C-alpha positions as a Python dict, from the first residue, in 0.01 Angstrom:
ca = {
    (1, 'M'): (0, 0, 0),
    (2, 'E'): (139, 335, -105),
    (3, 'F'): (21, 682, -5),
    (4, 'H'): (19, 987, -233),
    (5, 'Q'): (-84, 1346, -184),
    (6, 'L'): (-395, 1395, -401),
    (7, 'A'): (-578, 1720, -462),
    (8, 'I'): (-952, 1743, -409),
    (9, 'Q'): (-1105, 1798, -751),
    (10, 'S'): (-1468, 1848, -645),
    (11, 'L'): (-1702, 1830, -346),
    (12, 'Q'): (-2073, 1750, -355),
    (13, 'K'): (-2292, 1764, -49),
    (14, 'L'): (-2514, 1455, -51),
    (15, 'T'): (-2712, 1503, 271),
    (16, 'P'): (-2674, 1739, 568),
    (17, 'D'): (-2415, 1502, 718),
    (18, 'S'): (-2251, 1337, 417),
    (19, 'I'): (-2037, 1445, 123),
    (20, 'E'): (-1888, 1304, -197),
    (21, 'I'): (-1520, 1385, -242),
    (22, 'T'): (-1359, 1341, -583),
    (23, 'F'): (-980, 1333, -607),
    (24, 'K'): (-763, 1447, -894),
    (25, 'V'): (-527, 1163, -980),
    (26, 'P'): (-232, 1274, -1198),
    (27, 'A'): (-182, 1082, -1521),
    (28, 'E'): (146, 937, -1397),
    (29, 'L'): (-38, 776, -1101),
    (30, 'S'): (-345, 650, -1288),
    (31, 'A'): (-207, 296, -1323),
    (32, 'Q'): (-131, 274, -951),
    (33, 'F'): (-480, 400, -867),
    (34, 'A'): (-660, 160, -1101),
    (35, 'F'): (-927, -13, -895),
    (36, 'K'): (-1192, -283, -900),
    (37, 'A'): (-1555, -203, -825),
    (38, 'G'): (-1608, -231, -450),
    (39, 'Q'): (-1256, -141, -338),
    (40, 'Y'): (-1160, 135, -94),
    (41, 'V'): (-882, 386, -32),
    (42, 'T'): (-727, 470, 304),
    (43, 'L'): (-687, 830, 416),
    (44, 'D'): (-403, 911, 654),
    (45, 'M'): (-492, 1219, 859),
    (46, 'D'): (-187, 1294, 1076),
    (47, 'G'): (-144, 925, 1157),
    (48, 'A'): (-515, 846, 1194),
    (49, 'R'): (-607, 605, 913),
    (50, 'R'): (-963, 567, 788),
    (51, 'D'): (-1095, 354, 501),
    (52, 'Y'): (-1351, 499, 259),
    (53, 'S'): (-1505, 300, -22),
    (54, 'L'): (-1481, 427, -377),
    (55, 'C'): (-1833, 493, -499),
    (56, 'S'): (-1741, 560, -863),
    (57, 'S'): (-1709, 294, -1132),
    (58, 'P'): (-1366, 198, -1267),
    (59, 'L'): (-1500, 306, -1607),
    (60, 'D'): (-1592, 659, -1492),
    (61, 'G'): (-1236, 791, -1492),
    (62, 'E'): (-1300, 932, -1144),
    (63, 'W'): (-1191, 851, -791),
    (64, 'S'): (-1476, 945, -558),
    (65, 'I'): (-1557, 850, -200),
    (66, 'G'): (-1871, 907, 6),
    (67, 'V'): (-1814, 1016, 366),
    (68, 'K'): (-2083, 1031, 633),
    (69, 'A'): (-2005, 1226, 949),
    (70, 'V'): (-2042, 1016, 1263),
    (71, 'S'): (-2082, 1152, 1615),
    (72, 'D'): (-1744, 1037, 1746),
    (73, 'G'): (-1556, 1053, 1414),
    (74, 'F'): (-1323, 1352, 1405),
    (75, 'V'): (-1190, 1250, 1060),
    (76, 'S'): (-1536, 1214, 903),
    (77, 'K'): (-1649, 1543, 1061),
    (78, 'F'): (-1339, 1720, 931),
    (79, 'L'): (-1393, 1585, 580),
    (80, 'N'): (-1755, 1698, 584),
    (81, 'S'): (-1697, 2050, 710),
    (82, 'E'): (-1338, 2167, 668),
    (83, 'V'): (-1188, 2049, 340),
    (84, 'K'): (-1200, 2262, 23),
    (85, 'V'): (-1148, 2205, -347),
    (86, 'G'): (-774, 2219, -411),
    (87, 'D'): (-676, 2086, -68),
    (88, 'F'): (-439, 1789, -66),
    (89, 'L'): (-506, 1471, 131),
    (90, 'K'): (-281, 1170, 190),
    (91, 'V'): (-456, 887, 4),
    (92, 'S'): (-353, 525, -39),
    (93, 'T'): (-369, 326, -358),
    (94, 'P'): (-693, 120, -379),
    (95, 'N'): (-732, -197, -177),
    (96, 'G'): (-998, -443, -65),
    (97, 'R'): (-1172, -762, -177),
    (98, 'F'): (-1541, -669, -166),
    (99, 'G'): (-1726, -713, -493),
    (100, 'I'): (-1845, -971, -743),
    (101, 'P'): (-1683, -1130, -1047),
    (102, 'S'): (-1766, -957, -1374),
    (103, 'K'): (-1963, -1172, -1621),
    (104, 'P'): (-2059, -951, -1916),
    (105, 'D'): (-2165, -1242, -2138),
    (106, 'E'): (-2410, -1398, -1894),
    (107, 'K'): (-2768, -1329, -1793),
    (108, 'R'): (-2782, -1315, -1415),
    (109, 'T'): (-2959, -1167, -1113),
    (110, 'I'): (-2781, -978, -836),
    (111, 'L'): (-2921, -873, -498),
    (112, 'A'): (-2775, -586, -298),
    (113, 'F'): (-2877, -481, 53),
    (114, 'A'): (-2748, -153, 195),
    (115, 'A'): (-2819, 80, 483),
    (116, 'G'): (-2684, 430, 536),
    (117, 'S'): (-2328, 482, 416),
    (118, 'G'): (-2314, 111, 327),
    (119, 'I'): (-2432, 222, -15),
    (120, 'T'): (-2084, 352, -111),
    (121, 'P'): (-1908, 28, -219),
    (122, 'I'): (-2232, -118, -353),
    (123, 'L'): (-2282, 190, -572),
    (124, 'S'): (-1944, 128, -734),
    (125, 'V'): (-2034, -235, -807),
    (126, 'L'): (-2380, -131, -925),
    (127, 'R'): (-2251, 130, -1169),
    (128, 'Y'): (-1982, -95, -1314),
    (129, 'T'): (-2216, -393, -1350),
    (130, 'L'): (-2483, -189, -1527),
    (131, 'Q'): (-2220, -43, -1759),
    (132, 'T'): (-2079, -382, -1856),
    (133, 'E'): (-2363, -638, -1834),
    (134, 'K'): (-2656, -577, -2067),
    (135, 'W'): (-2851, -884, -1948),
    (136, 'V'): (-2819, -827, -1574),
    (137, 'N'): (-3107, -780, -1331),
    (138, 'F'): (-2970, -581, -1039),
    (139, 'Y'): (-3197, -543, -734),
    (140, 'L'): (-3106, -284, -470),
    (141, 'F'): (-3275, -275, -129),
    (142, 'Y'): (-3157, 37, 52),
    (143, 'A'): (-3266, 157, 398),
    (144, 'N'): (-3234, 502, 554),
    (145, 'K'): (-3413, 719, 808),
    (146, 'T'): (-3569, 960, 557),
    (147, 'P'): (-3536, 1053, 188),
    (148, 'E'): (-3342, 1364, 298),
    (149, 'T'): (-3078, 1152, 474),
    (150, 'T'): (-3036, 908, 184),
    (151, 'M'): (-2688, 925, 32),
    (152, 'F'): (-2681, 922, -351),
    (153, 'H'): (-3061, 940, -369),
    (154, 'Q'): (-3052, 1146, -688),
    (155, 'E'): (-2790, 926, -854),
    (156, 'I'): (-2994, 612, -782),
    (157, 'E'): (-3295, 773, -952),
    (158, 'Q'): (-3080, 867, -1252),
    (159, 'L'): (-2945, 513, -1281),
    (160, 'K'): (-3299, 378, -1263),
    (161, 'Q'): (-3396, 590, -1564),
    (162, 'E'): (-3074, 522, -1756),
    (163, 'F'): (-3085, 145, -1703),
    (164, 'E'): (-3458, 83, -1703),
    (165, 'G'): (-3520, -289, -1723),
    (166, 'N'): (-3183, -378, -1565),
    (167, 'F'): (-3185, -184, -1238),
    (168, 'H'): (-3458, -229, -979),
    (169, 'P'): (-3411, -9, -669),
    (170, 'Y'): (-3635, -28, -363),
    (171, 'L'): (-3587, 231, -89),
    (172, 'F'): (-3697, 180, 271),
    (173, 'Y'): (-3733, 441, 548),
    (174, 'T'): (-3741, 396, 922),
    (175, 'Q'): (-3866, 746, 1011),
    (176, 'T'): (-4092, 832, 719),
    (177, 'K'): (-4455, 736, 667),
    (178, 'M'): (-4495, 571, 327),
    (179, 'D'): (-4805, 512, 113),
    (180, 'D'): (-4713, 143, 117),
    (181, 'W'): (-4621, 10, 464),
    (182, 'F'): (-4395, -246, 294),
    (183, 'F'): (-4128, 24, 251),
    (184, 'E'): (-4128, 129, 615),
    (185, 'G'): (-3878, -7, 866),
    (186, 'R'): (-3537, -168, 871),
    (187, 'L'): (-3394, -440, 654),
    (188, 'D'): (-3429, -734, 892),
    (189, 'A'): (-3517, -1102, 874),
    (190, 'Q'): (-3890, -1040, 841),
    (191, 'K'): (-3839, -781, 567),
    (192, 'F'): (-3606, -1016, 380),
    (193, 'K'): (-3868, -1290, 378),
    (194, 'L'): (-4125, -1046, 239),
    (195, 'I'): (-3881, -934, -30),
    (196, 'I'): (-3812, -1285, -161),
    (197, 'N'): (-4183, -1368, -143),
    (198, 'Q'): (-4303, -1060, -329),
    (199, 'L'): (-4021, -898, -527),
    (200, 'V'): (-3748, -1147, -616),
    (201, 'D'): (-3730, -1515, -705),
    (202, 'I'): (-3444, -1634, -485),
    (203, 'N'): (-3390, -1931, -718),
    (204, 'E'): (-3275, -1691, -991),
    (205, 'V'): (-3020, -1509, -773),
    (206, 'D'): (-2654, -1552, -869),
    (207, 'E'): (-2473, -1314, -632),
    (208, 'A'): (-2565, -1114, -321),
    (209, 'L'): (-2402, -806, -169),
    (210, 'V'): (-2460, -668, 182),
    (211, 'C'): (-2316, -355, 345),
    (212, 'G'): (-2435, -150, 641),
    (213, 'P'): (-2446, -178, 1021),
    (214, 'N'): (-2295, -499, 1158),
    (215, 'E'): (-2624, -626, 1296),
    (216, 'M'): (-2795, -586, 959),
    (217, 'I'): (-2510, -762, 780),
    (218, 'E'): (-2519, -1055, 1021),
    (219, 'V'): (-2896, -1099, 991),
    (220, 'I'): (-2929, -1051, 614),
    (221, 'T'): (-2630, -1266, 517),
    (222, 'E'): (-2766, -1550, 732),
    (223, 'E'): (-3111, -1513, 575),
    (224, 'I'): (-2962, -1521, 225),
    (225, 'F'): (-2768, -1835, 312),
    (226, 'Q'): (-3073, -2004, 463),
    (227, 'A'): (-3269, -1915, 149),
    (228, 'G'): (-3028, -2128, -56),
    (229, 'I'): (-2744, -1903, -178),
    (230, 'I'): (-2401, -2058, -110),
    (231, 'K'): (-2159, -1861, 106),
    (232, 'E'): (-1910, -1812, -177),
    (233, 'R'): (-2171, -1596, -353),
    (234, 'I'): (-2265, -1387, -50),
    (235, 'H'): (-2037, -1084, -22),
    (236, 'F'): (-2038, -840, 268),
    (237, 'E'): (-1833, -539, 379),
    (238, 'L'): (-1797, -441, 744),
    (239, 'F'): (-1713, -82, 835),
    (240, 'T'): (-1646, -145, 1205),
    (241, 'P'): (-1511, -455, 1383),
    (242, 'K'): (-1754, -664, 1580),
    (243, 'E'): (-1713, -673, 1956),
    (244, 'M'): (-1500, -971, 2045),
    (245, 'E'): (-1549, -1198, 2340),
    (246, 'E'): (-1270, -1173, 2594),
    (247, 'E'): (-1006, -1429, 2510),
    (248, 'K'): (-840, -1659, 2757),
    (249, 'V'): (-497, -1550, 2870),
    (250, 'I'): (-250, -1821, 2775),
    (251, 'E'): (89, -1832, 2946),
    (252, 'K'): (361, -1779, 2690),
    (253, 'T'): (697, -1953, 2701),
    (254, 'L'): (857, -1713, 2451),
    (255, 'K'): (878, -1337, 2490),
    (256, 'T'): (1017, -1277, 2141),
    (257, 'V'): (1050, -1480, 1823),
    (258, 'E'): (1244, -1426, 1501),
    (259, 'V'): (1040, -1311, 1201),
    (260, 'T'): (1168, -1261, 847),
    (261, 'V'): (954, -1029, 638),
    (262, 'E'): (949, -962, 264),
    (263, 'L'): (793, -622, 198),
    (264, 'D'): (829, -391, -102),
    (265, 'G'): (1108, -608, -242),
    (266, 'E'): (1318, -600, 75),
    (267, 'V'): (1380, -891, 314),
    (268, 'T'): (1434, -805, 681),
    (269, 'T'): (1469, -1017, 994),
    (270, 'V'): (1364, -869, 1329),
    (271, 'E'): (1243, -974, 1674),
    (272, 'W'): (866, -1012, 1719),
    (273, 'N'): (735, -934, 2066),
    (274, 'T'): (483, -1211, 2131),
    (275, 'D'): (250, -970, 2314),
    (276, 'L'): (193, -777, 1990),
    (277, 'N'): (13, -858, 1669),
    (278, 'L'): (232, -871, 1360),
    (279, 'V'): (145, -520, 1237),
    (280, 'D'): (233, -354, 1567),
    (281, 'A'): (544, -567, 1612),
    (282, 'L'): (679, -471, 1270),
    (283, 'N'): (594, -103, 1304),
    (284, 'N'): (769, -97, 1642),
    (285, 'Q'): (1079, -233, 1467),
    (286, 'G'): (1070, 41, 1205),
    (287, 'I'): (914, -168, 929),
    (288, 'D'): (627, 17, 760),
    (289, 'A'): (384, -274, 747),
    (290, 'P'): (57, -187, 570),
    (291, 'Y'): (-249, -150, 792),
    (292, 'S'): (-571, 38, 832),
    (293, 'C'): (-855, -102, 1045),
    (294, 'K'): (-650, -328, 1276),
    (295, 'G'): (-971, -516, 1338),
    (296, 'G'): (-980, -789, 1073),
    (297, 'I'): (-1241, -621, 855),
    (298, 'C'): (-1027, -487, 570),
    (299, 'S'): (-754, -663, 374),
    (300, 'T'): (-487, -393, 387),
    (301, 'C'): (-248, -609, 593),
    (302, 'L'): (-296, -927, 389),
    (303, 'C'): (19, -1139, 370),
    (304, 'R'): (132, -1499, 330),
    (305, 'L'): (280, -1728, 595),
    (306, 'E'): (576, -1901, 427),
    (307, 'E'): (739, -2064, 730),
    (308, 'G'): (653, -2130, 1093),
    (309, 'E'): (327, -2127, 1287),
    (310, 'V'): (100, -1842, 1391),
    (311, 'D'): (-224, -1798, 1582),
    (312, 'L'): (-480, -1625, 1358),
    (313, 'K'): (-754, -1453, 1555),
    (314, 'E'): (-1112, -1402, 1436),
    (315, 'N'): (-1147, -1198, 1118),
    (316, 'Y'): (-1414, -1127, 857),
    (317, 'I'): (-1212, -1140, 535),
    (318, 'L'): (-1035, -1471, 485),
    (319, 'T'): (-1210, -1763, 319),
    (320, 'D'): (-1132, -2133, 356),
    (321, 'A'): (-946, -2114, 25),
    (322, 'D'): (-737, -1824, 157),
    (323, 'L'): (-641, -2020, 467),
    (324, 'E'): (-541, -2320, 257),
    (325, 'D'): (-324, -2081, 55),
    (326, 'K'): (-155, -1970, 380),
    (327, 'L'): (-294, -1617, 360),
    (328, 'I'): (-323, -1431, 691),
    (329, 'L'): (-407, -1083, 819),
    (330, 'A'): (-112, -929, 1003),
    (331, 'C'): (-335, -733, 1242),
    (332, 'C'): (-498, -1056, 1366),
    (333, 'T'): (-183, -1267, 1389),
    (334, 'L'): (26, -1371, 1691),
    (335, 'P'): (333, -1601, 1680),
    (336, 'K'): (337, -1967, 1783),
    (337, 'S'): (680, -2088, 1667),
    (338, 'D'): (1024, -1938, 1733),
    (339, 'K'): (1100, -1873, 1366),
    (340, 'I'): (850, -1733, 1117),
    (341, 'R'): (868, -1605, 760),
    (342, 'I'): (605, -1366, 616),
    (343, 'N'): (563, -1233, 262),
    (344, 'F'): (357, -919, 198),
    (345, 'D'): (455, -897, -170),
    (346, 'E'): (335, -1235, -297),
    (347, 'V'): (-39, -1221, -222),
}
């Protein structure tokens, strides 16, 4: 992951507490900032790192993020109220694994469930899919408090008109009285059952996307699975780590172990303090290991275990196939053997 100073090209207020920020990427950096629909960039604000999903399509020639101000988020509040066109921000090259495979030659049905700012990565996937798949049926179920607090409300309406017959958006509100009660309330298990009974034939669904509050993601992904969609075709993006149960304290026989790391073409061997996860251990030794969330919900610190044993804590990114391929997340990894080799470059 590399950071570059990018100028803000434009700002568009989406709702009273959210904004779309578009960056100007110089031509010489365009290859490094090429991205897949659903990926994110990391902003480094004086050492505080925050991930923001790209909401534009890779075909748009734009790099835009949607940022919603949260009550305890000084970075999101700053981005919503203080930045100006022409300001420079420290932005990483795109990262992340959220999204669906592109299949432009197939007829297929895609479901997407979003709430609040969870629309940002889904909007990128939505735009790209509609631009590249003429036989797709893309269903969006999107929940907010009111129409006025709905991010990208106008763009969703424009896409509905532009891709009539391919795009089917349904908007739900928790604090607005609707003519049809069906569109009132949250996206929960009961609402999901109504949706697949009245709006979508679940047997025709090929891929499903879910992004929003953790509780919604947990409920909707489980409902999709129980309805018959295999886990490999259910894709979700968490914005905040789940609360973990307190882990047992295990007495350690080793205070430090030897770890060899390949990063950015350089191989370095250092001591790894066994009380620290791999990211913190490497950063303490002066190695600029990539990281962002430190909670196992992004893939910024993805690396491969080439030698030794580690203890991989709970995360929300790695699949069974990843684990078989020896992929790990450095922020969730503690050492188990006295010698370990890690490769950040070959992932």
